[in-house]
Coordinates of C-alpha atoms and ligand atoms in Angstrom, one line a residue:
Chain T
M1 CA 114.4 129.5 119.0
T2 CA 113.1 131.3 115.9
K3 CA 109.4 131.8 115.7
P4 CA 107.7 130.9 112.4
A5 CA 107.1 134.0 110.4
S6 CA 103.4 134.9 110.1
N7 CA 103.4 134.4 106.3
G8 CA 105.9 131.6 105.8
H9 CA 106.7 128.3 107.5
V10 CA 110.0 127.2 109.0
T11 CA 111.4 123.8 108.2
A12 CA 113.1 121.7 110.9
K13 CA 116.1 121.3 108.7
S14 CA 116.7 125.0 108.4
L15 CA 117.0 125.1 112.2
G16 CA 119.3 122.1 112.3
L17 CA 116.5 119.9 113.7
S18 CA 115.2 116.6 112.6
A19 CA 112.0 114.9 113.7
C20 CA 112.4 111.2 114.4
H21 CA 110.4 109.2 111.9
N22 CA 108.9 106.9 114.5
C23 CA 108.3 108.8 117.7
K24 CA 108.2 112.3 116.1
K25 CA 110.6 113.7 118.7
L26 CA 112.6 116.7 117.5
H27 CA 116.4 116.4 117.7
K28 CA 119.2 118.9 117.2
L29 CA 121.3 117.5 114.4
S30 CA 124.4 119.2 113.2
E31 CA 125.1 118.9 109.5
H32 CA 128.5 117.1 110.0
T33 CA 128.4 114.4 112.6
G34 CA 131.3 112.3 111.3
H35 CA 130.8 108.6 110.6
A36 CA 128.4 107.5 113.2
T37 CA 124.7 108.1 112.4
P38 CA 122.9 109.9 115.2
C39 CA 120.1 107.9 116.8
C40 CA 116.9 109.0 118.4
M41 CA 117.2 109.2 122.2
T42 CA 113.7 107.9 122.7
C43 CA 113.4 105.0 120.3
G44 CA 116.8 104.4 118.8
T45 CA 115.8 105.1 115.2
E46 CA 118.5 106.6 113.0
L47 CA 118.1 110.3 112.4
H48 CA 118.5 112.0 109.1
F49 CA 117.4 115.3 107.7
R50 CA 116.1 113.5 104.6
K51 CA 115.7 109.8 104.0
P52 CA 119.1 108.5 102.8
D53 CA 119.4 107.8 99.1
S54 CA 115.7 108.4 98.8
L55 CA 115.8 109.1 95.0
A56 CA 118.1 106.2 94.1
R57 CA 116.1 103.7 96.1
T58 CA 112.8 104.9 94.8
W59 CA 114.1 104.8 91.2
A60 CA 115.3 101.2 91.7
L61 CA 112.0 100.0 93.1
L62 CA 110.1 102.0 90.4
I63 CA 112.0 100.5 87.5
T64 CA 111.6 97.0 88.9
S65 CA 107.9 97.5 89.1
M66 CA 107.8 98.9 85.5
I67 CA 109.7 95.8 84.3
L68 CA 107.3 93.5 86.2
M69 CA 104.3 95.3 84.6
I70 CA 105.2 93.5 81.3
P71 CA 104.8 89.9 82.5
A72 CA 101.9 91.0 84.7
N73 CA 100.0 92.1 81.6
I74 CA 101.0 89.5 79.0
F75 CA 100.7 86.4 81.0
P76 CA 97.3 85.1 82.1
V77 CA 96.2 85.9 85.6
M78 CA 93.5 83.2 85.7
T79 CA 92.5 80.1 83.7
V80 CA 88.9 78.9 83.7
V81 CA 88.2 75.3 82.7
S82 CA 84.5 74.8 82.2
L83 CA 83.1 71.5 80.7
G84 CA 86.4 70.7 79.1
K85 CA 86.8 74.1 77.5
E86 CA 89.8 76.1 78.7
S87 CA 90.1 79.9 78.6
S88 CA 92.9 82.0 80.0
D89 CA 92.5 85.7 80.9
T90 CA 95.1 88.4 81.2
I91 CA 94.2 91.4 83.4
M92 CA 92.9 93.4 80.4
S93 CA 91.0 90.6 78.6
G94 CA 89.3 89.8 81.9
V95 CA 88.1 93.4 82.2
I96 CA 86.9 93.3 78.5
L97 CA 85.1 90.0 79.1
L98 CA 83.3 91.5 82.1
A99 CA 82.3 94.5 80.1
K100 CA 81.0 92.3 77.2
M101 CA 78.9 90.2 79.6
G102 CA 77.2 93.5 80.6
M103 CA 78.7 93.8 84.0
I104 CA 79.8 97.3 83.4
P105 CA 80.1 98.6 87.0
I106 CA 82.1 95.6 88.1
A107 CA 84.3 95.8 85.0
L108 CA 84.9 99.4 85.9
V109 CA 85.9 98.5 89.5
V110 CA 88.4 95.8 88.3
F111 CA 89.7 98.1 85.6
I112 CA 90.4 100.9 88.1
A113 CA 92.0 98.7 90.6
S114 CA 94.1 96.6 88.3
V115 CA 94.9 98.8 85.3
F116 CA 94.3 102.4 86.1
V117 CA 95.7 102.6 89.6
P118 CA 99.0 100.8 88.9
V119 CA 99.7 102.8 85.7
I120 CA 98.8 106.1 87.5
K121 CA 100.9 105.1 90.4
L122 CA 104.0 104.4 88.2
L123 CA 103.5 107.7 86.3
A124 CA 102.9 109.7 89.4
L125 CA 106.0 108.4 91.1
T126 CA 108.1 109.0 88.0
L127 CA 106.8 112.6 87.9
L128 CA 107.5 113.1 91.6
L129 CA 111.0 111.8 91.3
L130 CA 111.7 114.0 88.3
T131 CA 110.3 117.0 90.0
A132 CA 112.4 116.4 93.1
Q133 CA 115.5 115.7 91.0
N134 CA 115.3 118.4 88.5
H135 CA 113.7 121.0 90.7
W136 CA 110.8 121.3 88.3
D137 CA 108.2 123.9 89.0
L138 CA 105.3 121.5 89.5
S139 CA 102.8 123.1 91.7
L140 CA 103.3 122.1 95.4
R141 CA 99.6 121.6 95.8
Q142 CA 99.5 119.2 92.9
S143 CA 102.6 117.3 94.0
T144 CA 101.2 116.9 97.5
I145 CA 97.9 115.6 96.1
L146 CA 99.8 113.2 93.8
Y147 CA 101.9 111.9 96.7
R148 CA 99.0 111.4 99.0
M149 CA 97.1 109.6 96.2
V150 CA 100.0 107.3 95.5
H151 CA 100.0 106.3 99.2
F152 CA 96.3 106.0 99.5
I153 CA 95.4 104.1 96.3
G154 CA 98.3 101.7 96.1
R155 CA 96.8 99.0 98.4
W156 CA 93.6 98.8 96.4
S157 CA 95.4 97.2 93.5
M158 CA 95.7 94.1 95.6
L159 CA 92.0 93.6 94.7
D160 CA 92.7 91.4 91.7
L161 CA 94.8 89.0 93.8
F162 CA 92.1 88.7 96.4
V163 CA 89.5 88.0 93.7
I164 CA 91.7 85.2 92.3
S165 CA 92.2 83.8 95.8
V166 CA 88.4 83.7 96.3
L167 CA 87.6 82.3 92.8
V168 CA 90.1 79.5 92.8
T169 CA 88.6 78.2 96.0
L170 CA 84.9 78.7 95.2
V171 CA 85.0 77.5 91.6
D172 CA 86.6 74.1 92.3
L173 CA 83.9 71.7 90.9
G174 CA 85.9 69.1 89.1
N175 CA 84.7 68.6 85.6
I176 CA 82.0 71.3 85.7
A177 CA 84.2 74.2 86.3
T178 CA 87.6 74.9 87.8
I179 CA 89.6 78.1 88.1
T180 CA 93.3 78.2 88.6
G181 CA 95.8 81.1 89.0
G182 CA 98.3 82.2 86.4
A183 CA 101.9 83.5 86.2
G184 CA 100.6 87.0 85.4
A185 CA 99.1 87.3 88.9
T186 CA 102.5 86.5 90.5
A187 CA 104.1 89.3 88.5
F188 CA 101.3 91.6 89.3
G189 CA 101.7 90.9 93.0
G190 CA 105.3 91.9 92.6
V191 CA 104.3 95.2 90.9
I192 CA 102.1 96.1 93.9
V193 CA 104.7 95.3 96.5
M194 CA 107.4 97.2 94.6
T195 CA 105.2 100.3 94.2
M196 CA 104.2 100.3 97.8
L197 CA 107.8 100.1 98.9
A198 CA 108.7 102.9 96.4
A199 CA 106.1 105.2 97.8
N200 CA 107.7 104.6 101.2
T201 CA 111.2 105.3 100.2
F202 CA 110.3 108.5 98.4
D203 CA 110.9 111.5 100.7
S204 CA 108.2 114.0 100.0
R205 CA 110.1 116.7 101.9
L206 CA 112.5 116.9 98.9
I207 CA 109.6 118.5 97.0
W208 CA 109.1 121.1 99.6
D209 CA 112.8 121.9 100.1
K210 CA 112.8 123.7 96.7
K211 CA 110.0 126.1 97.8
N212 CA 111.4 126.6 101.2
A213 CA 114.9 127.3 99.8
G214 CA 113.8 129.6 97.0
K215 CA 112.3 132.3 99.3
Chain K
M1 CA 108.1 123.6 119.2
H2 CA 107.1 120.0 119.3
T3 CA 107.7 118.2 116.1
A4 CA 108.1 118.6 112.3
C5 CA 105.7 117.4 109.6
I6 CA 106.8 114.1 108.2
E7 CA 105.7 115.1 104.7
C8 CA 107.0 118.6 104.4
D9 CA 109.3 119.2 107.4
C10 CA 107.3 122.2 108.6
I11 CA 107.8 122.9 112.3
I12 CA 104.6 122.1 114.2
S13 CA 104.5 124.4 117.2
T14 CA 102.1 122.5 119.4
M15 CA 100.8 119.0 119.5
D16 CA 98.3 119.7 122.4
I17 CA 94.8 119.2 121.1
A18 CA 91.6 118.4 122.9
E19 CA 89.9 115.0 122.7
G20 CA 88.1 114.6 119.4
E21 CA 90.2 117.1 117.6
K22 CA 92.5 116.7 114.6
L23 CA 95.7 118.5 113.9
S24 CA 96.9 119.0 110.3
C25 CA 100.1 120.5 109.0
P26 CA 99.7 124.2 108.4
Q27 CA 101.9 124.0 105.3
C28 CA 100.9 120.8 103.5
G29 CA 97.8 119.7 105.3
A30 CA 99.1 116.3 106.2
S31 CA 97.4 114.8 109.2
I32 CA 99.7 115.2 112.2
R33 CA 97.7 113.8 115.1
S34 CA 94.1 112.9 115.7
R35 CA 92.7 112.3 119.1
H36 CA 89.5 110.3 119.2
K37 CA 87.1 110.6 122.0
N38 CA 87.7 107.8 124.6
A39 CA 90.5 106.6 122.4
L40 CA 91.9 104.1 125.0
E41 CA 88.5 102.5 125.6
K42 CA 87.9 102.3 121.8
V43 CA 91.2 100.6 121.2
M44 CA 90.6 98.1 124.0
A45 CA 87.0 97.3 122.9
A46 CA 88.1 97.0 119.3
A47 CA 91.0 94.7 120.2
L48 CA 88.7 92.5 122.2
A49 CA 86.1 92.4 119.4
G50 CA 88.9 91.7 116.9
T51 CA 90.1 88.8 119.0
I52 CA 86.6 87.3 119.1
F53 CA 86.0 87.7 115.4
Y54 CA 89.5 86.7 114.2
I55 CA 89.2 82.9 114.1
P56 CA 85.6 82.7 112.9
A57 CA 86.3 85.3 110.2
N58 CA 89.2 83.3 108.8
V59 CA 87.9 79.7 109.1
L60 CA 84.1 80.0 108.7
P61 CA 82.7 80.0 105.1
L62 CA 82.4 83.4 103.5
M63 CA 80.2 82.4 100.5
T64 CA 78.6 79.3 99.2
L65 CA 78.3 78.6 95.5
D66 CA 75.7 76.1 94.1
I67 CA 76.2 74.9 90.6
I68 CA 73.8 72.2 89.4
G69 CA 73.4 70.8 92.8
Q70 CA 77.1 70.8 93.6
T71 CA 78.0 73.2 96.4
T72 CA 81.4 74.7 97.3
S73 CA 82.2 77.3 99.9
N74 CA 85.3 79.3 100.6
T75 CA 87.1 80.7 103.7
V76 CA 89.9 83.2 103.9
L77 CA 92.2 80.4 105.0
S78 CA 91.1 78.0 102.2
G79 CA 91.8 80.8 99.7
I80 CA 95.4 80.7 100.8
T81 CA 95.7 76.9 100.9
H82 CA 94.2 76.6 97.5
L83 CA 96.8 78.9 96.0
M84 CA 99.5 76.9 97.8
D85 CA 98.0 73.6 96.3
Q86 CA 98.4 75.2 92.9
R87 CA 102.0 76.2 93.8
Y88 CA 101.4 79.9 93.6
W89 CA 103.5 80.5 96.7
W90 CA 104.1 84.2 96.2
M91 CA 100.4 84.9 95.8
A92 CA 99.5 82.7 98.7
F93 CA 102.0 84.5 100.8
L94 CA 100.7 88.0 99.9
V95 CA 97.1 87.0 100.7
F96 CA 98.2 85.4 104.0
L97 CA 100.2 88.5 104.9
C98 CA 97.6 91.1 104.1
T99 CA 94.5 89.3 105.4
M100 CA 95.6 87.0 108.2
L101 CA 99.1 87.8 109.5
V102 CA 99.1 91.6 109.7
P103 CA 95.7 91.9 111.3
F104 CA 96.7 89.2 113.8
I105 CA 99.9 91.0 114.8
Q106 CA 98.0 94.4 114.9
I107 CA 95.5 93.0 117.4
I108 CA 98.3 91.5 119.6
L109 CA 100.4 94.7 119.5
C110 CA 97.6 97.2 120.0
S111 CA 96.1 95.3 122.9
H112 CA 99.4 94.9 124.6
I113 CA 100.5 98.5 124.1
V114 CA 97.3 100.0 125.5
F115 CA 97.4 97.5 128.4
C116 CA 100.8 98.7 129.4
Y117 CA 99.8 102.3 128.9
K118 CA 96.7 101.9 131.0
T119 CA 98.5 100.1 133.8
N120 CA 101.5 102.4 133.5
R121 CA 104.2 99.8 132.8
P122 CA 106.8 101.5 130.5
H123 CA 108.6 98.3 129.5
K124 CA 111.8 98.6 127.6
Y125 CA 110.4 96.9 124.5
I126 CA 107.4 99.2 124.0
P127 CA 109.3 101.4 121.3
A128 CA 109.9 98.2 119.3
L129 CA 106.2 97.4 119.4
L130 CA 105.1 100.9 118.5
K131 CA 107.6 101.0 115.6
F132 CA 106.5 97.6 114.3
E133 CA 102.8 98.6 114.5
H134 CA 103.5 101.7 112.6
H135 CA 105.4 99.9 109.8
I136 CA 103.0 97.0 109.2
K137 CA 99.8 99.1 109.3
E138 CA 99.6 99.7 105.5
W139 CA 99.9 95.9 104.8
G140 CA 96.7 95.1 106.6
M141 CA 94.2 95.0 103.7
L142 CA 90.9 93.6 105.1
E143 CA 88.8 96.3 103.4
V144 CA 90.4 95.5 100.1
Y145 CA 89.7 91.8 100.6
L146 CA 86.1 92.6 101.4
L147 CA 85.8 94.4 98.1
G148 CA 87.4 91.3 96.5
V149 CA 84.7 89.1 98.0
L150 CA 82.0 91.5 96.7
V151 CA 83.5 91.5 93.2
S152 CA 83.7 87.7 93.2
F153 CA 80.1 87.5 94.4
I154 CA 78.9 89.6 91.5
K155 CA 81.1 87.7 89.0
L156 CA 79.6 84.4 90.1
I157 CA 76.0 85.5 90.1
G158 CA 75.7 84.3 86.5
M159 CA 77.2 80.8 87.2
G160 CA 74.8 79.5 89.8
G161 CA 73.3 80.2 93.1
I162 CA 75.6 82.2 95.4
S163 CA 75.0 83.4 98.9
F164 CA 76.9 84.9 101.8
D165 CA 77.6 82.8 104.8
I166 CA 78.2 83.4 108.5
G167 CA 82.0 83.9 107.9
F168 CA 81.3 86.9 105.8
Y169 CA 79.6 88.7 108.7
C170 CA 82.4 87.8 111.1
F171 CA 84.9 89.1 108.5
I172 CA 83.1 92.5 108.4
G173 CA 83.2 92.5 112.2
L174 CA 87.0 91.8 112.1
M175 CA 87.5 94.5 109.5
V176 CA 85.6 97.2 111.5
S177 CA 87.4 96.2 114.7
T178 CA 90.9 96.5 113.2
I179 CA 90.0 99.9 111.5
V180 CA 88.7 101.3 114.7
M181 CA 91.6 99.9 116.7
T182 CA 94.4 101.2 114.4
T183 CA 92.9 104.7 113.8
S184 CA 92.1 105.3 117.5
L185 CA 95.6 104.4 118.7
D186 CA 97.2 107.8 119.6
H187 CA 100.9 107.1 118.9
W188 CA 102.0 110.6 120.1
A189 CA 100.5 110.2 123.5
I190 CA 102.0 106.8 124.0
W191 CA 105.4 107.8 122.9
R192 CA 105.4 110.8 125.2
W193 CA 104.1 108.7 128.1
W194 CA 106.8 106.1 127.5
E195 CA 109.5 108.7 127.2
N196 CA 108.6 110.4 130.5
N197 CA 108.3 107.3 132.5
H198 CA 111.3 105.6 130.9
Y199 CA 113.5 108.6 131.7
R200 CA 112.2 108.7 135.2
A201 CA 113.0 105.1 135.7
V202 CA 116.6 105.7 134.3
N203 CA 117.1 108.7 136.6
H204 CA 115.9 106.8 139.6
H205 CA 118.6 104.2 139.1
D206 CA 121.5 106.7 139.0
Ligands
ZN301 ZN1 112.4 108.4 117.9
ZN302 ZN1 103.4 119.3 106.2

């Protein structure tokens, strides 16, 4: 077996090896195995050097979430009926309302979770996909940070849905005040699920391949 | 040569680390393995605590709101049923999945996996459990829900008297338990244990 050079790092693929995604066991995998997909001896997971059709699948999920962003932002996420007066809020108008009421920190939290994070996530995934596809010279350090961030922050966008779930239950006082959900929140839930799936189908090793090949 | 980094495919030459140590990828810095001190005991204790907290956290009131003498309170469960009453099935499903279903499955899986590991029973279905635990992990969002409760609390301060209830503290208990449980579980050690014992069992048969 080749020892990693002191300066560089050896990839498993360059040695014809593939680590099982579930149990992390290394397997010898020849490039042409015919029709049958080799499976991990330990846990039975299919083995690939890289996730199959990673770019196409991630693009599909990403474009779906971009389309869902439109209804998520134009339809109301919540309707408040208070003493006969009805007011509907979209994600953005809800944030503005909070800021106007002087709740700046909470407006900031909601803004980050429901506007900033989804938009950044969509942009970051697009950038990562383009980088992997066109072999762009984005710094590896930046790409890695971007990818980790996409993984780490995605779940926090669920905040708005949870807030709606709490508010519709708590503010259920008949004529005095009632809060109901809205179609925008349904679409927003779709955006979060799609971007989380997209982050999973994206194979970050594709970004490193370029560096490891170009030595 | 033990494994390759899942994020950059760099060969990781050794996975042997001492208790309490963490191993990161030398090329990209991804976390490869972390061994907590007394990991098994931590998982078992956290699974037990999670089991105790699970039902109170979901059915006891989290907050009580008082507007002009009328009071309402909410639970995790009623948050889901209210969305269902309003026919927001998809939202109800997401909240149910992330706050009730996934933590429940995680507690069951983790406690069963460490029980089998501790008593050395390499059942055939252990890989399926480990894989499932690994895949659903990111859909457990108790800490995000907690932030949602806090945001709602602050939003409602202006509307009337609002206070936290017993369910809120149980919920924090459940959240801490699941976080400790899932981060302490050492997948690498359990996979290798299962592998060795499973192969031994197979060879014994031949
Ligand atoms: Zn495997
Ligand atoms: Zn790495």
